[in-house]
Amino acid sequence: MLKLRLFLFLLIAGCSFAVAQPLVRISGVVYNEERLPLSQVTIIVQGQAQSTVTDESGAYTIYSKSRTFSIKYSLLGYQPQTLKFNERSGARITQQVNLVANINELEQVNITNKKNQLSNTTTINIADVASMPLVSGNFETMLKTLPGVSTNNELSAQYSVRGGNFDENLIYINDVEINRPVLIRNGQQEGLSFINSELVTKAKFSAGGFEAKYGDKLSSVLDIRYDKPDSNQTILSTSLLNTSLTAKRIFKHSFLLASLRYKNNSSVLIKQDEKGSYNPNFADAQLMYQYDFSSKFNISILGNLNLGQFKLEPTNRETQFGTLNTTLRLNVDYTGKEIDDYQTLGTAVTATYSPKPNQVIKFINSYFNTIERERFDIDGSYIFDEVDNSFPIENFGPINKNKGIGSYYNYGRNSLNTQIFASEIKVDQNFNNHVFSWGLKFDQSKYDDRLNEYNYTDSAGYILPNNSKSILLQNVINVENDINIKNYSAYIQDSYSLSDHAELQLGARATYSSLSRQLLISPRMLIAYRPTSNNKIFRFTAGVYKQPPSYRTIRDFSGKLNINQKAQSSYNTSVGYDYAFDAFGTRLKFTSEAYFKYSDRLIPYKIDNLRIKYLANEVSTGYAYGADFSIGGEFVKDLVSYFRMSVMHANEDIIGDSYVQNGEMIYPGYLKRPTDQRLNFSIFFQDKLLNSPTYKVHLNALYGSRLPIGPSQTPRYLDKFYVPSYKRVDIGFSKDFLDDAASHKPKFLDRNFNSVILFVEVFNMLNIDNTVSYLWLKDVDNVQYAIPNYLTGRQFNLKLIVKLKN
């Protein structure tokens, strides 16, 4: 397989490259029949890679690499329109477009338009997915460049938003809620996420203040759409880390999306401090098929089979850490191995019926079955030294002092079988200035959990004998849990145009959980105002968000369940401001949002080696506040770039965590939450050679400030240690051999392919040692040390994306 990939790379790289032509810019506004601007209209230059969507005011800008070209304007619920152009090189064209409603479409135009205008979401540019250098290859990694999203692990698809944790985020694909594995740890054991980037046509993300139609989680929503393609396509993407093959087919009354993916990132993992035999293999198959029985009724099927296995036989580890004055070194020799595997089978069937043009009814049924297993049996014998750092050599000088000789042992035989069934009906209907929506849902989750694990650390046993005391095992878990959780929920919301410039959305959710036996009511509100200038938007949101207890939150450190746990709740408010303006010869957009979240009931947790461990029997109150900023646009013609920054503070006060010290009662009060990352900053910048724009560069830079942490078994108020700030720069260079800007195209490629793009990527270009977690050891003086577990180092990658002619 590797030889085949290298052969393809060399074949493409050996082809000739192009000479550029000045680009033609087309900009304007897209309206409906009532002369109201339409947002989220998809605009593509046919036969080229250029695509964009209109903003909230219906405005767009797109570039063509040739003088003669056609542009297609399309939006669900409207008849697509294609315009032909024949312009001089470098021309600047203003083109206003009016789209006509298609009464035969299932989703009525006014419903679609008002939803897009009122949504408190960020639209993700799908074209950026392929060009952004991502070591994990998962779509969710893109979210870590968005304002409000924290990051500290490039191997994981999981993310935290505005002080929340990974379990507080909602993910939907075509209105179907997607669930993630529970047992498998975040990071190197993770495989392919459910979202297939090649199948995504639209993606929206909300970092808070989302609508009542979305489910009962505290933090965020990612809304993904797999829609009908514009044409038949076959896409092959291959790199040194993963490979995918995607087919999109259109038939007379139906369409099919199908994809196969494979991932093996062993070349990345072997550069970590822990050396050994890494064998991670992940694969999935995914398809979507929709058949239109008539202009009013269709049925779609979404299916997924996701398989993963992570094998590790560690051999040794050497980690140096400390300060300039004191340098410590840990050497470990390992025996044993770890095998983690999972398989997920999921399917969803959606029936969509439109009895009249202004009404859409959806009936959605889904089933997911996930089987996860962890098996590890690893013994590490270590020597812990303080070394002389006065010698200017890489491995420093002789040993000043031995800090400890000992061993640690980790054992686990864990398995979890999860079955989730959901059935839901959703209705949207337009009444003049109102879009009225309601829905009912039932879901049932079954968990069959078997946990058997423990660990043991002998930090100085060979030097200080234990005086015949018995060996004390740590973190012993040996339980069997079987539980069935049922949830009933309903929502209702109304989107209303108060005037030509103001819109109001009111909604509420009601949820009943069989576990907590609570009826939860969550009202939500959004107000949007556009001044006459039409290049500004002001937003205000307020709402209550309540998250019923889940299996993860009710399981404590020992594996026992707190079946009396109640729902978590949060009261959110935010103020947002968007401003579109012209600068640097292009159209830029500035967005900002300030927020405050108060929680009168939270389940505190600790993060232990990339796994969330809930203090299931504890309750806390908390708050988070901050602000998110973003500015983006085509700083370089035809290439979108973003600069984003977030500041945030998140605290919680665990009820009843007082303790006695030296005869005095101590009240810890408010503590930093494990996700209290005060500052996040990201840059995604794209550029190209002035005289040869087929050559491009894609830069992704991330910074996340430090995070609080402590040993896994200590109380939360002792989490006074910090994971250092996360700093990472990834860069990619691409060559588009069939770009329309090329005056000479390789004949073989032009005859057989629509697109051929070669990427050369450098992950962690500055080779920064980012810390993801710690190994906690004590020396002979009973002083505890945190030995860092580092993330991935510098890594080179080649990637090839080709689109075959059909």
mmCIF file of C-alpha atoms in Angstrom, residues 280-431:
data_model
loop_
_atom_site.group_PDB
_atom_site.id
_atom_site.type_symbol
_atom_site.label_atom_id
_atom_site.label_comp_id
_atom_site.label_asym_id
_atom_site.label_seq_id
_atom_site.Cartn_x
_atom_site.Cartn_y
_atom_site.Cartn_z
ATOM 1 C CA PRO A 280 -3.490 1.269 15.160
ATOM 2 C CA ASN A 281 -5.945 0.251 12.432
ATOM 3 C CA PHE A 282 -9.245 2.024 11.882
ATOM 4 C CA ALA A 283 -11.769 1.691 9.047
ATOM 5 C CA ASP A 284 -15.345 2.568 8.278
ATOM 6 C CA ALA A 285 -17.975 2.275 5.551
ATOM 7 C CA GLN A 286 -20.733 4.849 5.243
ATOM 8 C CA LEU A 287 -23.589 5.390 2.834
ATOM 9 C CA MET A 288 -26.650 7.511 2.351
ATOM 10 C CA TYR A 289 -29.411 6.702 -0.127
ATOM 11 C CA GLN A 290 -32.504 8.818 -0.795
ATOM 12 C CA TYR A 291 -35.424 7.890 -3.024
ATOM 13 C CA ASP A 292 -38.073 10.415 -4.073
ATOM 14 C CA PHE A 293 -41.396 8.604 -4.407
ATOM 15 C CA SER A 294 -43.045 11.854 -5.491
ATOM 16 C CA SER A 295 -42.537 15.595 -5.262
ATOM 17 C CA LYS A 296 -44.021 15.436 -1.759
ATOM 18 C CA PHE A 297 -42.535 12.299 -0.222
ATOM 19 C CA ASN A 298 -39.086 10.713 0.082
ATOM 20 C CA ILE A 299 -37.226 8.245 2.268
ATOM 21 C CA SER A 300 -33.518 8.401 3.073
ATOM 22 C CA ILE A 301 -31.286 5.794 4.715
ATOM 23 C CA LEU A 302 -28.047 6.603 6.508
ATOM 24 C CA GLY A 303 -25.780 3.683 7.435
ATOM 25 C CA ASN A 304 -22.385 3.389 9.085
ATOM 26 C CA LEU A 305 -20.015 0.599 10.127
ATOM 27 C CA ASN A 306 -17.024 1.849 12.104
ATOM 28 C CA LEU A 307 -14.241 -0.495 13.241
ATOM 29 C CA GLY A 308 -11.094 0.235 15.206
ATOM 30 C CA GLN A 309 -8.286 -1.597 16.937
ATOM 31 C CA PHE A 310 -5.319 -0.114 18.780
ATOM 32 C CA LYS A 311 -2.404 -2.430 19.671
ATOM 33 C CA LEU A 312 0.654 -1.387 21.623
ATOM 34 C CA GLU A 313 3.583 -3.418 22.910
ATOM 35 C CA PRO A 314 5.717 -0.811 24.707
ATOM 36 C CA THR A 315 9.453 -1.415 25.100
ATOM 37 C CA ASN A 316 10.959 1.616 26.803
ATOM 38 C CA ARG A 317 10.559 5.285 27.574
ATOM 39 C CA GLU A 318 12.891 8.175 28.354
ATOM 40 C CA THR A 319 11.467 11.507 29.435
ATOM 41 C CA GLN A 320 13.469 14.549 30.503
ATOM 42 C CA PHE A 321 11.748 17.420 32.236
ATOM 43 C CA GLY A 322 12.218 20.021 34.941
ATOM 44 C CA THR A 323 13.780 23.476 34.983
ATOM 45 C CA LEU A 324 17.080 25.006 33.892
ATOM 46 C CA ASN A 325 18.395 24.532 37.435
ATOM 47 C CA THR A 326 16.971 21.073 38.076
ATOM 48 C CA THR A 327 16.675 18.527 35.310
ATOM 49 C CA LEU A 328 15.028 15.174 35.948
ATOM 50 C CA ARG A 329 15.022 12.061 33.806
ATOM 51 C CA LEU A 330 12.723 9.046 33.891
ATOM 52 C CA ASN A 331 13.803 5.791 32.215
ATOM 53 C CA VAL A 332 11.274 2.965 31.980
ATOM 54 C CA ASP A 333 11.541 -0.562 30.584
ATOM 55 C CA TYR A 334 8.204 -2.185 29.778
ATOM 56 C CA THR A 335 6.779 -5.670 29.460
ATOM 57 C CA GLY A 336 3.221 -6.509 28.428
ATOM 58 C CA LYS A 337 0.811 -5.028 25.894
ATOM 59 C CA GLU A 338 -2.410 -3.095 25.351
ATOM 60 C CA ILE A 339 -5.234 -3.933 22.936
ATOM 61 C CA ASP A 340 -8.266 -1.660 22.596
ATOM 62 C CA ASP A 341 -10.969 -2.242 20.016
ATOM 63 C CA TYR A 342 -14.448 -1.062 19.199
ATOM 64 C CA GLN A 343 -17.100 -1.499 16.553
ATOM 65 C CA THR A 344 -20.133 0.658 15.882
ATOM 66 C CA LEU A 345 -23.057 -0.278 13.676
ATOM 67 C CA GLY A 346 -25.502 2.547 13.087
ATOM 68 C CA THR A 347 -28.450 3.182 10.824
ATOM 69 C CA ALA A 348 -31.118 5.852 10.486
ATOM 70 C CA VAL A 349 -34.230 5.970 8.317
ATOM 71 C CA THR A 350 -35.899 9.335 7.642
ATOM 72 C CA ALA A 351 -39.255 9.773 5.917
ATOM 73 C CA THR A 352 -39.959 13.340 4.734
ATOM 74 C CA TYR A 353 -43.463 14.403 3.720
ATOM 75 C CA SER A 354 -44.642 17.797 2.480
ATOM 76 C CA PRO A 355 -48.453 17.766 2.230
ATOM 77 C CA LYS A 356 -48.457 21.424 1.182
ATOM 78 C CA PRO A 357 -45.770 23.880 0.056
ATOM 79 C CA ASN A 358 -45.427 25.589 3.426
ATOM 80 C CA GLN A 359 -45.185 22.460 5.588
ATOM 81 C CA VAL A 360 -42.508 19.801 6.102
ATOM 82 C CA ILE A 361 -42.918 16.703 8.282
ATOM 83 C CA LYS A 362 -40.007 14.399 9.139
ATOM 84 C CA PHE A 363 -40.189 11.020 10.842
ATOM 85 C CA ILE A 364 -36.734 9.865 11.966
ATOM 86 C CA ASN A 365 -35.775 6.475 13.418
ATOM 87 C CA SER A 366 -32.207 5.543 14.363
ATOM 88 C CA TYR A 367 -30.353 2.670 16.029
ATOM 89 C CA PHE A 368 -26.716 2.495 17.125
ATOM 90 C CA ASN A 369 -24.901 -0.483 18.655
ATOM 91 C CA THR A 370 -21.357 0.049 19.950
ATOM 92 C CA ILE A 371 -19.125 -2.669 21.409
ATOM 93 C CA GLU A 372 -15.938 -1.497 23.138
ATOM 94 C CA ARG A 373 -13.144 -3.455 24.840
ATOM 95 C CA GLU A 374 -10.011 -2.426 26.712
ATOM 96 C CA ARG A 375 -7.334 -4.991 27.556
ATOM 97 C CA PHE A 376 -4.042 -3.848 29.031
ATOM 98 C CA ASP A 377 -1.452 -5.637 31.145
ATOM 99 C CA ILE A 378 1.690 -3.507 31.338
ATOM 100 C CA ASP A 379 4.539 -3.591 33.831
ATOM 101 C CA GLY A 380 7.071 -0.754 33.877
ATOM 102 C CA SER A 381 10.378 -0.852 35.772
ATOM 103 C CA TYR A 382 11.822 2.606 36.168
ATOM 104 C CA ILE A 383 14.805 4.624 37.349
ATOM 105 C CA PHE A 384 14.149 8.205 38.342
ATOM 106 C CA ASP A 385 17.232 10.472 38.421
ATOM 107 C CA GLU A 386 18.334 14.040 38.770
ATOM 108 C CA VAL A 387 20.981 14.733 36.120
ATOM 109 C CA ASP A 388 23.730 17.289 35.790
ATOM 110 C CA ASN A 389 22.638 19.810 33.178
ATOM 111 C CA SER A 390 25.839 21.820 33.199
ATOM 112 C CA PHE A 391 27.194 19.903 30.224
ATOM 113 C CA PRO A 392 26.163 21.434 26.862
ATOM 114 C CA ILE A 393 25.236 18.080 25.329
ATOM 115 C CA GLU A 394 21.907 16.682 24.275
ATOM 116 C CA ASN A 395 21.517 14.036 27.000
ATOM 117 C CA PHE A 396 23.113 16.174 29.726
ATOM 118 C CA GLY A 397 25.813 14.909 32.047
ATOM 119 C CA PRO A 398 26.211 12.413 34.870
ATOM 120 C CA ILE A 399 23.630 11.656 37.522
ATOM 121 C CA ASN A 400 23.628 14.010 40.506
ATOM 122 C CA LYS A 401 21.123 12.092 42.591
ATOM 123 C CA ASN A 402 18.933 9.024 42.273
ATOM 124 C CA LYS A 403 15.341 9.962 43.100
ATOM 125 C CA GLY A 404 13.826 6.507 43.025
ATOM 126 C CA ILE A 405 13.910 2.982 41.663
ATOM 127 C CA GLY A 406 10.710 1.050 41.376
ATOM 128 C CA SER A 407 7.931 -0.193 39.159
ATOM 129 C CA TYR A 408 4.320 0.435 38.278
ATOM 130 C CA TYR A 409 1.751 -1.987 36.941
ATOM 131 C CA ASN A 410 -1.491 -1.319 35.060
ATOM 132 C CA TYR A 411 -4.095 -4.038 34.494
ATOM 133 C CA GLY A 412 -7.484 -3.837 32.836
ATOM 134 C CA ARG A 413 -10.132 -6.067 31.276
ATOM 135 C CA ASN A 414 -13.028 -3.743 30.460
ATOM 136 C CA SER A 415 -15.930 -4.136 28.049
ATOM 137 C CA LEU A 416 -19.011 -2.082 27.277
ATOM 138 C CA ASN A 417 -21.945 -2.777 24.973
ATOM 139 C CA THR A 418 -24.122 0.263 24.223
ATOM 140 C CA GLN A 419 -27.436 0.185 22.343
ATOM 141 C CA ILE A 420 -29.284 3.405 21.543
ATOM 142 C CA PHE A 421 -32.655 3.591 19.800
ATOM 143 C CA ALA A 422 -34.414 6.869 18.976
ATOM 144 C CA SER A 423 -37.642 7.781 17.227
ATOM 145 C CA GLU A 424 -38.597 11.368 16.440
ATOM 146 C CA ILE A 425 -41.106 13.473 14.525
ATOM 147 C CA LYS A 426 -40.308 17.059 13.473
ATOM 148 C CA VAL A 427 -42.667 19.548 11.835
ATOM 149 C CA ASP A 428 -41.906 22.967 10.292
ATOM 150 C CA GLN A 429 -44.631 25.215 8.924
ATOM 151 C CA ASN A 430 -44.699 28.774 7.606
ATOM 152 C CA PHE A 431 -47.536 31.180 8.470
#
